[in-house]
Structure formats: C-alpha cells, structure tokens
Tab-separated table of C-alpha atoms and ligand atoms in Angstrom:
chain	number	residue	atom	x	y	z
N	1	MET	CA	27.522	-29.616	19.743
N	2	LEU	CA	29.422	-30.676	22.427
N	3	ASN	CA	31.147	-28.473	24.935
N	4	ASN	CA	33.494	-30.436	27.230
N	5	ASP	CA	35.770	-31.425	24.916
N	6	THR	CA	38.982	-29.741	24.053
N	7	ILE	CA	39.696	-28.655	20.420
N	8	CYS	CA	41.645	-27.167	17.825
N	9	ALA	CA	41.368	-25.148	14.246
N	10	LEU	CA	44.450	-22.861	12.226
N	11	ALA	CA	42.448	-19.453	13.563
N	12	THR	CA	45.032	-18.065	10.413
N	13	ALA	CA	44.050	-17.968	6.888
N	14	ASN	CA	44.479	-21.068	4.846
N	15	GLY	CA	47.402	-20.982	3.332
N	16	MET	CA	50.902	-19.616	4.129
N	17	GLY	CA	51.746	-16.260	5.759
N	18	ALA	CA	54.539	-14.589	8.083
N	19	ILE	CA	52.532	-16.451	11.048
N	20	ALA	CA	49.971	-19.304	12.103
N	21	VAL	CA	47.983	-19.021	15.006
N	22	ILE	CA	46.476	-22.018	16.173
N	23	ARG	CA	43.559	-22.020	18.458
N	24	ILE	CA	43.247	-24.971	21.530
N	25	SER	CA	40.338	-24.646	23.173
N	26	GLY	CA	38.831	-26.840	26.142
N	27	PRO	CA	38.999	-28.002	29.345
N	28	GLU	CA	42.506	-29.870	28.564
N	29	ALA	CA	43.645	-27.154	26.227
N	30	ILE	CA	46.462	-26.478	28.524
N	31	SER	CA	47.567	-29.460	30.322
N	32	LYS	CA	47.188	-31.330	26.178
N	33	VAL	CA	49.423	-28.563	24.816
N	34	ALA	CA	52.113	-28.500	27.869
N	35	GLN	CA	53.013	-32.226	26.733
N	36	ILE	CA	54.182	-30.567	23.299
N	37	TYR	CA	55.849	-27.241	24.661
N	38	GLN	CA	59.046	-27.319	25.420
N	39	SER	CA	60.427	-23.849	27.335
N	40	LYS	CA	63.480	-22.392	25.043
N	41	PHE	CA	65.773	-21.242	28.258
N	42	ASN	CA	64.310	-23.513	31.220
N	43	ALA	CA	64.206	-27.026	30.100
N	44	THR	CA	62.181	-27.874	33.439
N	45	LYS	CA	59.493	-24.894	33.269
N	46	SER	CA	56.063	-26.549	32.841
N	47	LEU	CA	53.233	-25.060	30.803
N	48	ASN	CA	51.020	-26.294	33.498
N	49	GLU	CA	52.305	-23.588	35.980
N	50	ALA	CA	52.055	-21.003	33.281
N	51	SER	CA	49.480	-18.305	34.479
N	52	SER	CA	46.340	-16.160	32.453
N	53	HIS	CA	47.314	-13.935	30.022
N	54	THR	CA	50.916	-14.655	29.668
N	55	ILE	CA	53.245	-15.576	26.381
N	56	HIS	CA	56.079	-18.402	26.546
N	57	LEU	CA	58.285	-19.246	23.594
N	58	GLY	CA	59.059	-22.100	23.366
N	59	TYR	CA	59.544	-25.217	20.613
N	60	VAL	CA	56.555	-27.172	19.640
N	61	MET	CA	57.478	-30.933	20.009
N	62	ASP	CA	56.791	-34.162	18.300
N	63	GLY	CA	59.078	-36.411	20.992
N	64	ASP	CA	62.455	-35.418	20.910
N	65	THR	CA	62.138	-33.622	17.397
N	66	ILE	CA	61.648	-29.821	16.970
N	67	VAL	CA	58.893	-29.121	14.771
N	68	ASP	CA	59.026	-25.234	15.361
N	69	GLU	CA	59.922	-21.956	17.647
N	70	ALA	CA	57.319	-20.670	18.650
N	71	LEU	CA	54.220	-18.698	21.241
N	72	PHE	CA	52.155	-20.307	23.490
N	73	SER	CA	49.403	-17.501	24.640
N	74	ILE	CA	48.121	-18.885	27.856
N	75	PHE	CA	44.425	-17.881	29.036
N	76	LYS	CA	42.457	-19.480	31.449
N	77	ASN	CA	38.772	-19.549	31.870
N	78	PRO	CA	36.334	-17.241	32.122
N	79	HIS	CA	38.634	-14.898	30.574
N	80	SER	CA	39.155	-16.395	27.193
N	81	TYR	CA	37.425	-15.619	23.812
N	82	THR	CA	35.313	-18.747	24.629
N	83	GLY	CA	34.989	-18.430	28.701
N	84	GLU	CA	37.297	-22.012	28.690
N	85	ASP	CA	40.884	-22.577	28.848
N	86	VAL	CA	42.691	-21.547	25.639
N	87	VAL	CA	45.952	-21.634	24.437
N	88	GLU	CA	46.881	-19.565	21.036
N	89	ILE	CA	50.148	-21.537	19.359
N	90	SER	CA	51.710	-18.843	16.656
N	91	THR	CA	54.081	-21.166	14.595
N	92	HIS	CA	55.533	-20.134	11.509
N	93	GLY	CA	52.970	-19.461	8.826
N	94	SER	CA	54.181	-22.433	6.429
N	95	ILE	CA	51.764	-24.806	5.549
N	96	TYR	CA	54.062	-27.948	6.816
N	97	ILE	CA	54.721	-26.502	9.765
N	98	GLN	CA	50.320	-25.766	10.472
N	99	GLN	CA	49.307	-29.168	9.421
N	100	LYS	CA	51.992	-30.627	11.873
N	101	VAL	CA	50.544	-28.985	14.794
N	102	LEU	CA	47.397	-29.936	13.837
N	103	GLU	CA	48.328	-33.598	13.463
N	104	LEU	CA	50.162	-33.204	16.728
N	105	LEU	CA	47.313	-31.831	18.617
N	106	ASN	CA	44.725	-34.393	17.331
N	107	LYS	CA	47.309	-37.577	18.340
N	108	ILE	CA	47.414	-36.157	21.986
N	109	GLY	CA	43.247	-36.476	21.600
N	110	ILE	CA	42.350	-32.843	20.955
N	111	ARG	CA	40.134	-32.885	18.409
N	112	ASN	CA	39.405	-30.667	14.760
N	113	ALA	CA	37.063	-27.539	15.454
N	114	ASN	CA	33.723	-27.336	13.644
N	115	PRO	CA	32.518	-23.901	11.684
N	116	GLY	CA	31.798	-21.279	14.189
N	117	GLU	CA	32.192	-23.971	17.055
N	118	TYR	CA	34.620	-21.044	19.300
N	119	THR	CA	31.958	-18.256	19.033
N	120	PHE	CA	28.885	-21.113	20.012
N	121	ARG	CA	31.028	-21.934	23.163
N	122	ALA	CA	31.544	-18.321	23.286
N	123	PHE	CA	28.016	-17.761	22.976
N	124	TRP	CA	26.700	-21.042	25.564
N	125	ASN	CA	29.475	-20.294	28.271
N	126	GLY	CA	27.480	-16.030	27.865
N	127	LYS	CA	30.785	-14.618	27.255
N	128	MET	CA	28.528	-13.241	24.495
N	129	ASP	CA	25.345	-13.248	23.300
N	130	LEU	CA	22.990	-14.246	20.068
N	131	THR	CA	23.457	-10.853	18.606
N	132	GLN	CA	27.352	-9.826	19.425
N	133	ALA	CA	27.799	-13.996	18.000
N	134	GLU	CA	25.915	-12.872	14.798
N	135	ALA	CA	27.928	-9.751	14.704
N	136	VAL	CA	31.128	-11.665	14.990
N	137	ALA	CA	30.222	-13.312	10.880
N	138	ASP	CA	29.347	-10.598	10.023
N	139	LEU	CA	32.676	-8.492	11.362
N	140	ILE	CA	34.242	-11.230	9.293
N	141	ALA	CA	32.570	-10.230	6.449
N	142	SER	CA	32.686	-7.254	6.221
N	143	ASP	CA	33.972	-5.889	3.268
N	144	SER	CA	32.906	-1.451	3.505
N	145	LYS	CA	34.068	1.059	5.776
N	146	ALA	CA	30.534	1.476	6.330
N	147	SER	CA	29.358	-2.578	7.442
N	148	HIS	CA	32.092	-3.165	8.892
N	149	GLU	CA	30.903	-0.046	11.333
N	150	ILE	CA	27.735	-2.006	11.817
N	151	ALA	CA	29.138	-5.070	12.789
N	152	ILE	CA	31.264	-3.396	15.300
N	153	LYS	CA	28.422	-2.011	17.172
N	154	GLN	CA	26.635	-4.752	17.182
N	155	MET	CA	29.746	-6.518	18.331
N	156	ARG	CA	29.769	-4.392	21.252
N	157	GLY	CA	25.902	-4.758	22.283
N	158	GLY	CA	24.518	-1.786	21.493
N	159	PHE	CA	21.040	-3.515	19.893
N	160	SER	CA	20.556	-6.221	22.633
N	161	ASN	CA	21.238	-3.734	25.539
N	162	GLN	CA	18.429	-2.052	24.137
N	163	ILE	CA	16.192	-5.434	24.383
N	164	LYS	CA	17.498	-6.450	26.878
N	165	ASP	CA	16.236	-3.035	28.987
N	166	LEU	CA	13.040	-3.277	27.280
N	167	ARG	CA	11.776	-6.808	28.113
N	168	GLU	CA	13.251	-6.431	31.605
N	169	GLN	CA	10.597	-4.164	31.723
N	170	MET	CA	7.496	-6.329	30.469
N	171	ILE	CA	9.270	-9.027	32.765
N	172	ASN	CA	7.845	-6.495	35.939
N	173	PHE	CA	4.594	-6.044	34.094
N	174	ALA	CA	3.886	-9.828	33.987
N	175	ALA	CA	5.496	-10.635	37.172
N	176	LEU	CA	2.818	-8.117	38.812
N	177	MET	CA	-0.133	-9.190	36.623
N	178	GLU	CA	0.784	-12.270	37.659
N	179	LEU	CA	0.818	-12.026	41.101
N	180	GLU	CA	-2.293	-10.321	40.995
N	181	LEU	CA	-3.799	-14.255	40.436
N	182	ASP	CA	-3.002	-15.078	44.039
N	183	PHE	CA	-5.819	-12.593	45.616
N	184	SER	CA	-8.064	-13.067	42.669
N	185	GLU	CA	-10.467	-13.202	45.824
N	186	GLU	CA	-9.690	-9.743	46.882
N	187	ASP	CA	-9.636	-7.729	43.091
N	188	VAL	CA	-7.133	-5.883	43.424
N	189	GLU	CA	-4.551	-4.088	40.291
N	190	PHE	CA	-0.624	-4.102	41.337
N	191	ALA	CA	0.046	-3.741	37.718
N	192	ASP	CA	-1.089	-0.033	36.570
N	193	ARG	CA	-2.518	-0.631	33.889
N	194	SER	CA	-2.694	2.796	31.926
N	195	GLN	CA	1.651	2.618	33.119
N	196	PHE	CA	1.909	-0.832	30.744
N	197	TYR	CA	0.221	0.807	28.288
N	198	ASN	CA	2.223	3.757	28.380
N	199	LEU	CA	5.464	1.248	28.091
N	200	LEU	CA	3.190	-0.633	24.992
N	201	ASN	CA	3.139	1.615	23.217
N	202	GLN	CA	6.943	2.853	24.279
N	203	LEU	CA	8.238	-0.250	23.368
N	204	GLN	CA	5.889	-0.139	19.931
N	205	SER	CA	7.974	2.928	19.146
N	206	ILE	CA	11.277	1.928	19.730
N	207	LEU	CA	10.565	-1.989	18.431
N	208	LYS	CA	8.633	-0.369	14.478
N	209	ARG	CA	12.192	2.074	14.281
N	210	LEU	CA	14.265	-0.384	14.334
N	211	ALA	CA	12.317	-3.023	12.219
N	212	ASP	CA	12.248	-0.187	9.832
N	213	SER	CA	16.289	0.174	10.629
N	214	PHE	CA	16.257	-3.569	8.219
N	215	ALA	CA	15.714	-1.993	5.105
N	216	PHE	CA	18.373	0.492	5.813
N	217	GLY	CA	20.599	-1.665	7.090
N	218	ASN	CA	20.450	-4.306	4.828
N	219	VAL	CA	21.424	-1.822	1.529
N	220	ILE	CA	24.412	0.057	3.737
N	221	LYS	CA	25.554	-4.186	4.253
N	222	ASN	CA	24.983	-5.730	1.130
N	223	GLY	CA	25.927	-2.206	-0.858
N	224	VAL	CA	23.742	1.277	-1.894
N	225	PRO	CA	21.812	-0.300	-5.537
N	226	VAL	CA	21.646	1.920	-7.786
N	227	ALA	CA	19.763	1.805	-11.140
N	228	ILE	CA	20.608	3.803	-14.010
N	229	VAL	CA	17.431	4.266	-15.985
N	230	GLY	CA	16.800	6.216	-19.338
N	231	ALA	CA	15.970	5.896	-23.068
N	232	PRO	CA	18.509	3.434	-24.995
N	233	ASN	CA	21.335	5.808	-25.939
N	234	ALA	CA	21.250	8.117	-23.311
N	235	GLY	CA	24.770	7.172	-22.460
N	236	LYS	CA	24.037	4.721	-19.194
N	237	SER	CA	27.069	2.460	-20.396
N	238	THR	CA	29.459	5.167	-20.652
N	239	LEU	CA	28.002	6.993	-17.257
N	240	LEU	CA	28.410	3.325	-15.410
N	241	ASN	CA	32.110	3.007	-17.363
N	242	ALA	CA	32.740	6.731	-16.060
N	243	LEU	CA	31.965	5.780	-12.809
N	244	LEU	CA	33.945	2.596	-12.695
N	245	ASN	CA	36.819	4.133	-14.723
N	246	GLU	CA	37.304	1.529	-17.278
N	247	GLU	CA	35.674	0.234	-20.093
N	248	ARG	CA	32.701	-2.670	-18.597
N	249	ALA	CA	29.378	-1.976	-19.387
N	250	ILE	CA	29.692	-2.319	-23.805
N	251	VAL	CA	28.911	0.663	-24.769
N	252	SER	CA	27.648	1.353	-28.629
N	253	ASP	CA	26.045	3.276	-31.482
N	254	ILE	CA	22.863	0.856	-32.093
N	255	GLU	CA	20.020	1.790	-29.810
N	256	GLY	CA	19.029	-1.575	-26.926
N	257	THR	CA	22.145	-3.098	-27.316
N	258	THR	CA	22.278	-2.739	-23.046
N	259	ARG	CA	19.880	-6.303	-23.160
N	260	ASP	CA	21.257	-7.443	-19.998
N	261	THR	CA	21.485	-5.892	-17.181
N	262	ILE	CA	25.626	-5.140	-15.831
N	263	GLU	CA	25.851	-4.665	-11.828
N	264	GLU	CA	29.683	-3.404	-10.832
N	265	THR	CA	30.234	-2.135	-7.095
N	266	ILE	CA	32.363	0.738	-6.276
N	267	TYR	CA	33.371	2.833	-3.107
N	268	ILE	CA	32.205	6.151	-2.155
N	269	ASP	CA	33.731	7.032	1.395
N	270	GLY	CA	33.734	3.437	2.333
N	271	VAL	CA	29.946	3.321	1.507
N	272	GLY	CA	29.366	0.548	-1.408
N	273	PHE	CA	27.385	1.204	-4.214
N	274	ARG	CA	26.197	-1.357	-6.943
N	275	PHE	CA	25.569	0.356	-9.598
N	276	ILE	CA	23.112	-0.984	-12.607
N	277	ASP	CA	23.029	-0.571	-15.703
N	278	THR	CA	19.650	-1.452	-17.495
N	279	ALA	CA	18.543	-2.136	-21.029
N	280	GLY	CA	16.330	0.928	-21.852
N	281	ILE	CA	13.053	1.936	-20.947
N	282	ARG	CA	10.861	2.254	-23.749
N	283	GLU	CA	8.523	0.413	-26.755
N	284	ALA	CA	10.302	-2.835	-27.753
N	285	GLY	CA	9.721	-4.383	-30.335
N	286	ASP	CA	11.455	-7.327	-30.432
N	287	SER	CA	11.498	-9.988	-26.844
N	288	ILE	CA	15.212	-10.186	-26.140
N	289	GLU	CA	13.939	-6.180	-25.371
N	290	ARG	CA	11.700	-6.920	-23.758
N	291	ILE	CA	12.844	-9.666	-20.976
N	292	GLY	CA	15.843	-6.576	-20.241
N	293	ILE	CA	12.651	-4.277	-20.215
N	294	GLU	CA	11.204	-6.282	-17.131
N	295	LYS	CA	13.965	-6.828	-15.492
N	296	THR	CA	14.584	-2.512	-16.228
N	297	PHE	CA	11.392	-2.293	-13.924
N	298	GLU	CA	12.163	-5.215	-11.444
N	299	LYS	CA	15.891	-3.164	-10.904
N	300	ILE	CA	14.194	-0.209	-10.481
N	301	ASP	CA	11.912	-1.305	-7.546
N	302	ASN	CA	14.271	-3.075	-6.266
N	303	ALA	CA	16.821	0.069	-6.002
N	304	THR	CA	17.240	2.231	-3.504
N	305	ILE	CA	18.198	5.559	-5.734
N	306	ILE	CA	17.304	6.189	-9.170
N	307	ILE	CA	19.521	7.711	-11.709
N	308	TYR	CA	17.357	8.742	-14.290
N	309	LEU	CA	19.858	9.650	-17.416
N	310	TYR	CA	18.973	11.815	-20.927
N	311	ASP	CA	20.780	13.253	-23.947
N	312	ALA	CA	20.106	16.693	-22.962
N	313	ASN	CA	20.268	17.353	-26.719
N	314	ILE	CA	17.486	15.715	-27.668
N	315	THR	CA	14.889	15.387	-24.882
N	316	ALA	CA	12.127	17.568	-24.164
N	317	ASP	CA	10.857	19.477	-20.862
N	318	ASN	CA	7.959	17.397	-21.220
N	319	GLN	CA	9.262	13.902	-21.620
N	320	ILE	CA	11.557	15.041	-18.604
N	321	ALA	CA	8.513	15.536	-16.452
N	322	ASN	CA	6.909	12.472	-17.100
N	323	GLN	CA	9.837	10.240	-16.556
N	324	LEU	CA	10.652	12.413	-13.276
N	325	ASP	CA	6.815	12.263	-12.265
N	326	ASP	CA	6.619	8.618	-13.071
N	327	LEU	CA	9.742	7.542	-11.573
N	328	GLN	CA	8.941	9.948	-8.722
N	329	ARG	CA	5.963	7.504	-7.383
N	330	ARG	CA	8.455	4.818	-6.719
N	331	GLY	CA	9.386	6.649	-3.389
N	332	LYS	CA	12.723	6.266	-3.931
N	333	ILE	CA	15.453	8.724	-3.958
N	334	LEU	CA	15.620	10.538	-7.822
N	335	PHE	CA	18.116	11.897	-9.906
N	336	ASN	CA	17.953	13.754	-12.023
N	337	VAL	CA	21.296	13.835	-15.060
N	338	ALA	CA	20.704	15.564	-17.921
N	339	ASN	CA	24.386	13.446	-19.871
N	340	LYS	CA	26.415	15.005	-23.670
N	341	ILE	CA	26.301	18.487	-21.982
N	342	ASP	CA	29.555	18.097	-23.985
N	343	VAL	CA	28.207	19.046	-27.199
N	344	ASN	CA	25.917	21.901	-26.287
N	345	ASN	CA	29.765	23.129	-24.714
N	346	ASN	CA	28.503	22.466	-21.344
N	347	GLU	CA	25.604	25.186	-20.983
N	348	SER	CA	23.203	24.284	-18.365
N	349	SER	CA	20.349	22.364	-19.553
N	350	ILE	CA	17.508	21.435	-16.958
N	351	SER	CA	15.374	24.222	-16.897
N	352	ASP	CA	13.779	26.505	-13.927
N	353	ALA	CA	10.912	24.762	-14.359
N	354	ILE	CA	12.006	21.535	-14.064
N	355	LYS	CA	13.719	22.414	-10.995
N	356	GLN	CA	11.116	23.723	-9.743
N	357	GLU	CA	8.154	21.639	-10.380
N	358	PHE	CA	10.615	18.257	-8.784
N	359	LYS	CA	12.305	20.160	-5.385
N	360	ASP	CA	12.867	16.818	-4.093
N	361	VAL	CA	14.982	15.388	-6.746
N	362	VAL	CA	18.617	16.463	-7.584
N	363	HIS	CA	19.717	17.339	-10.955
N	364	LEU	CA	23.026	17.698	-11.806
N	365	GLU	CA	24.168	18.027	-15.790
N	366	ILE	CA	27.286	15.955	-16.557
N	367	SER	CA	28.674	15.225	-19.737
N	368	ALA	CA	29.930	11.228	-19.259
N	369	LYS	CA	31.744	10.279	-22.425
N	370	ASP	CA	34.003	13.885	-21.066
N	371	HIS	CA	33.942	12.858	-17.176
N	372	TYR	CA	32.472	15.841	-16.402
N	373	ASN	CA	30.718	16.558	-13.124
N	374	ILE	CA	31.178	12.372	-12.796
N	375	GLU	CA	33.069	12.861	-8.659
N	376	ALA	CA	29.676	15.731	-8.303
N	377	LEU	CA	27.809	12.551	-9.151
N	378	LYS	CA	29.394	11.026	-6.417
N	379	GLU	CA	29.492	13.734	-4.575
N	380	ASN	CA	25.917	13.534	-3.753
N	381	LEU	CA	24.772	9.864	-4.073
N	382	ILE	CA	27.425	9.483	-0.695
N	383	HIS	CA	25.248	13.143	1.343
N	384	GLN	CA	21.990	11.178	-0.063
N	385	ILE	CA	22.464	8.117	1.588
N	386	LYS	CA	24.647	10.042	4.643
N	387	LEU	CA	21.016	12.209	4.799
N	388	LYS	CA	19.144	8.603	4.718
N	389	GLY	CA	21.248	7.556	7.527
N	390	SER	CA	20.816	10.236	9.632
N	391	ASN	CA	17.092	9.785	9.498
N	392	GLN	CA	17.867	6.617	11.288
N	393	ASP	CA	17.963	5.615	14.813
N	394	ASP	CA	21.345	4.873	16.229
N	395	THR	CA	21.337	0.798	16.030
N	396	ILE	CA	20.330	-0.813	12.899
N	397	VAL	CA	19.255	-4.188	12.270
N	398	THR	CA	20.582	-5.731	9.154
N	399	ASN	CA	19.746	-9.420	10.672
N	400	SER	CA	16.693	-11.337	8.692
N	401	ARG	CA	16.062	-13.138	12.003
N	402	HIS	CA	16.562	-10.556	13.960
N	403	LEU	CA	13.912	-8.669	11.900
N	404	GLU	CA	11.356	-11.888	12.540
N	405	ALA	CA	11.290	-11.636	15.494
N	406	LEU	CA	11.216	-8.414	16.063
N	407	GLN	CA	8.046	-7.881	14.266
N	408	ASN	CA	6.122	-11.811	15.597
N	409	THR	CA	7.090	-8.875	18.860
N	410	LEU	CA	5.372	-6.131	17.009
N	411	SER	CA	2.229	-8.159	16.540
N	412	GLN	CA	2.186	-10.133	20.136
N	413	ILE	CA	2.359	-6.473	21.700
N	414	GLY	CA	-0.427	-5.204	19.812
N	415	LYS	CA	-2.214	-8.375	20.883
N	416	ILE	CA	-1.921	-7.171	24.052
N	417	LYS	CA	-3.499	-3.719	23.722
N	418	GLN	CA	-6.589	-4.656	21.984
N	419	GLY	CA	-7.372	-7.401	24.721
N	420	MET	CA	-6.417	-4.216	27.481
N	421	ASP	CA	-8.715	-2.435	25.595
N	422	MET	CA	-11.204	-5.009	25.656
N	423	GLY	CA	-10.383	-5.268	29.156
N	424	LEU	CA	-9.156	-8.714	29.282
N	425	PRO	CA	-8.003	-10.715	33.454
N	426	GLY	CA	-4.647	-10.011	34.087
N	427	ASP	CA	-3.928	-14.249	33.462
N	428	LEU	CA	-4.999	-14.402	29.945
N	429	LEU	CA	-2.603	-10.562	29.613
N	430	ALA	CA	0.006	-12.188	31.251
N	431	MET	CA	-0.001	-15.026	29.316
N	432	ASP	CA	0.361	-12.524	25.831
N	433	ILE	CA	3.054	-10.180	27.803
N	434	ARG	CA	5.189	-13.867	28.045
N	435	GLU	CA	4.760	-14.924	24.288
N	436	ALA	CA	6.108	-11.530	23.688
N	437	LEU	CA	8.963	-11.854	25.728
N	438	THR	CA	9.467	-15.082	24.084
N	439	TYR	CA	10.165	-13.661	21.111
N	440	LEU	CA	12.475	-10.911	22.253
N	441	GLY	CA	14.461	-13.137	23.641
N	442	HIS	CA	15.008	-15.300	20.821
N	443	ILE	CA	16.911	-12.119	19.869
N	444	THR	CA	19.681	-12.083	22.515
N	445	GLY	CA	19.357	-16.003	22.615
N	446	GLU	CA	18.598	-15.542	26.685
N	447	ILE	CA	15.068	-18.396	25.696
N	448	ASP	CA	16.328	-21.155	24.805
N	449	VAL	CA	16.587	-20.871	20.861
N	450	ASP	CA	16.328	-23.634	18.563
N	451	GLN	CA	18.902	-26.166	17.724
N	452	ASP	CA	18.527	-25.717	13.650
N	453	ILE	CA	18.725	-21.627	14.512
N	454	LEU	CA	22.010	-21.743	16.510
N	455	GLY	CA	23.163	-24.757	13.756
N	456	THR	CA	22.477	-22.419	11.028
N	457	ILE	CA	23.814	-19.724	12.647
N	458	PHE	CA	26.711	-21.283	13.606
N	459	GLY	CA	27.893	-23.146	10.826
N	460	LYS	CA	27.924	-19.726	8.298
N	461	PHE	CA	31.250	-18.999	10.777
N	462	CYS	CA	34.969	-20.557	8.945
N	463	ILE	CA	36.570	-22.801	10.657
N	464	GLY	CA	38.408	-21.491	13.562
N	465	LYS	CA	36.347	-18.684	14.343
P	501	GDP	P1	22.992	3.585	-23.767
P	501	GDP	O1	22.295	2.853	-24.539
P	501	GDP	O2	21.722	4.168	-22.683
P	501	GDP	O3	24.028	2.313	-22.615
P	501	GDP	O4	24.098	4.523	-24.031
P	501	GDP	P2	25.797	4.373	-24.691
P	501	GDP	O5	26.057	4.692	-23.124
P	501	GDP	O6	25.681	2.920	-24.981
P	501	GDP	O7	26.030	5.859	-25.136
P	501	GDP	C1	25.690	6.370	-26.261
P	501	GDP	C2	25.715	6.670	-27.583
P	501	GDP	O8	25.563	8.141	-27.124
P	501	GDP	C3	27.775	6.321	-27.311
P	501	GDP	O9	28.083	6.847	-29.144
P	501	GDP	C4	28.161	7.047	-26.575
P	501	GDP	O10	29.260	7.598	-26.994
P	501	GDP	C5	27.392	8.762	-26.947
P	501	GDP	N1	28.137	9.353	-25.284
P	501	GDP	C6	27.207	9.298	-24.238
P	501	GDP	N2	27.929	9.887	-23.613
P	501	GDP	C7	28.203	10.869	-24.150
P	501	GDP	C8	28.479	12.424	-23.876
P	501	GDP	O11	28.574	12.634	-22.343
P	501	GDP	N3	28.402	13.142	-24.579
P	501	GDP	C9	28.760	13.372	-26.106
P	501	GDP	N4	28.958	13.364	-26.647
P	501	GDP	N5	28.489	11.555	-26.141
P	501	GDP	C10	28.023	10.434	-25.267
C-alpha cells in the first residue's frame, strides 16, 4: 500500500441520502481541493489559507460550472483521522453529485482509495494501533448494543494498553539479561530472577484471562447460541415461534417434522440470542431424521445455553433427571423447561426433588402455546449471560488473530519458565523473551506485521473507511 499520494472516496453509504461526505486524504488534499473550490461569499478566498478544523461554505466547481453547494471541512496533518491533511466535502446526497465530485477529484489527480486505506494510513501514521484499527471494522459491523460496547472499548485502547504495559516490563528484563552478557566474566545478575519469575506468573495469568475471554467475547459479538432440545412434540417449534413472536418454524402434530435445524436471532436487552430449534432427541428410524439428530448434538456442543424442553403432562421425573444429567455434563448454561402446563391449568409441575438434584439448572414452567412465562424465560436468559459476563475481565478479546498471538505468547512464557527452572544462562533466556515479545507486539502491530496480515485486516473494510 502506497502512502504518499492523495486519495478520495465516498465516506457515507452508497446510494441517495440527505447529504453525502466525500473524504480526501494525503499531502495534496488541501491544495488539490482548493482547485475545485469557490467560496460562496468571497471569490478570492482560497482553501490553501484555511486553518485546521474549520468549515467553509462554497461551491464545487467544474470549470465555470457549479456542481453543488457544499461544506468543506479542513483537518491538517497530524490532527486528522489518518494523520494526513484531510478535506471532507459534504455535498447534497444525490448519486449524480457524488459521482460527479469523485470524477472531478480523479480528473485533478486524486486517486480512488482502496478498502480500509484511510484506517491503514491512520495505523501507519501512529494514530491508532492494530487492535484499534480492527475495532473500527468491528464498530462498523456491530449490530447489537453488546457488540458495539466491546468494539468501542477496544477502539479506545483498553486491550492494547494492557498488552503494551506488560511488554514494556518484559523488555526491561530482556535488556537487563542482555546486559549481563557484557559482564559475563564477572558472573553478575542484573535481572533479579525471582522478580522476573513473578512477572512471568503475573503475565501468564493476565494473558490466560484474556485468552479465555475470547470464547465469551465471540459469543457476544456473534450472538449467544441457544439450543432448544427435547423429544419430538415437546413444543420446541412452538416455543421458538413464541420467542420470535411469529410463525417461522413449522409446527405440526406429526412427530419429527422439525427435520432440519432452524436458526433465528432475537435481541434481549441489547444482546443477540441465536435460537436453534433442533430435531428431537430420540432413537431415529429413518435416515433423514438421523441426520437431524446428529445435527442436534453438534448444535448442543456449539451452544452456550441449552434449553431442555419437555411436555410436562407426559414426562416422568426419572426421564427428566436422565436428560438433565446427560446435558449437564456438557458444561453449558442449562435450562429445564416444563412446557404445556396450560393443559393442567398452569399448576406447578417441576418437582422439588428435581429442583434439589439440579441446583445449578434454571427451572421454569411455561406454556409455549399461550405464551405463558415466555417473558420470564427471556429475563432468565439475559440474566444468565450477564452473570457469565460479570465473571469476565473488563477486557474481552473478540479477534482470532489476537487469540493466536496470546496463545503463542503463553506457550513461549511456559518455555522461559522451564528454562529458568533448568538454570539456562541469561543469553538463551533473553532469546526466548525476545520471541515472546515479538508475539505480544503482533497484537498491537508494534512489531512488523506480515504484509499479508495487514492486507487481510484492512481489506475487510469498506471503501471510504
Ligand atoms: P416440536 O416437535 O418439539 O417442535 O413440537 P411442536 O412445536 O411442533 O408442537 C407439537 C404439538 O404440541 C403441537 O400440536 C403444538 O400446538 C402443541 N403444543 C406446543 N406447545 C404447547 C403448549 O404450551 N400447550 C399445549 N397445550 N400444546 C402445545
């Protein structure tokens, strides 16, 4: 990616809108745009004399022809998003005007930007580190309150600040150990080994917590997967419909009609829940059903929450206990939900024995058909996720690239500790430390990151960002 030319792109969404913003960034941004600018009030005024962070009302001119009346915002290097000179032209939102202005800019020698090129320049010019640049992409893509919060936090540098801090402490130790080499004759230890060992332990626990937050972070980012499981005719499709409040899943009286899995997302308190209605768990006769059942187990493994649903009128305690026992072993948040309690006039159904035996399970009685206790079910779902979230560190890792770097650093730290236990000399230890530092640096981009990786990260952006 080139950095020394001037680029332009539409920054607002494609298509017609009230206004459109065209962004120009690069060393010639101001002088080039000045060529097509004419002040509305003072024909001799030039953008070249404009101060940073000022807005100017004027015309976009194509020779003698007025293309549009627009606002020209000036941001001067380094005080702009990209760290370069930036002009933003806010025009009227017609598609014709947008295209005409971009054409004009091309004509005076400003190139169209590649996807993510503005943010790449911001990274390159030290305006933000890689995790922050990635958060910008997440922010644009965020579709729920929860994923938005994580992206904002990351963009403000929470995650990378922690990493930077730890890296600095490691660098100090590596430097001290390398210094010992210069005095190898004298057998001195500048780097206090037990202090260093403490730092490693501390690092290990912080990195591990960050790595562990990935599973939860991803769940929040992509929606919490919830699997609804239970025997055929338990009312799984009806429950899904009740949750979605519309007839989406197929409801029928013939056992085993929900052959495939259906997935729908609902938002509760700003968190997305992906509900998966699955084929019933039972011995399957025909092979199509079999596939459905295999999928059920796959979905259970991928789910964060399992709702075990059964017909309260025909299911015995020992059957319920067996299912809960089996599902509980999978280490998920488990709901035990008795359905169809309308048949028995909403009489309480779940026995005290079951509640006693499965204390960690959320027990609820509902009627999917009458929508009885559906709100309570939703409230419990969000409550459980918030409980899980409150056990997490403030910082949540949502990016698999970060996870990989964290895991690499962790195993490298394991190696350093092993080396220290074996009494390895400082020069060998220092090498291992340097390697760990490289992995840590990959996260924030402080160490040269492979061009391919940069290409992938910034290629995912839309043009104009
Ligand atoms: P699935 O096989 O588990 O998906 O079950 P369905 O949702 O297809 O429901 C099977 C049958 O049970 C249908 O006739 C539903 O109308 C009925 N049903 C589902 N929920 C309730 C409920 O809460 N009360 C009553 N009385 N019937 C229900």
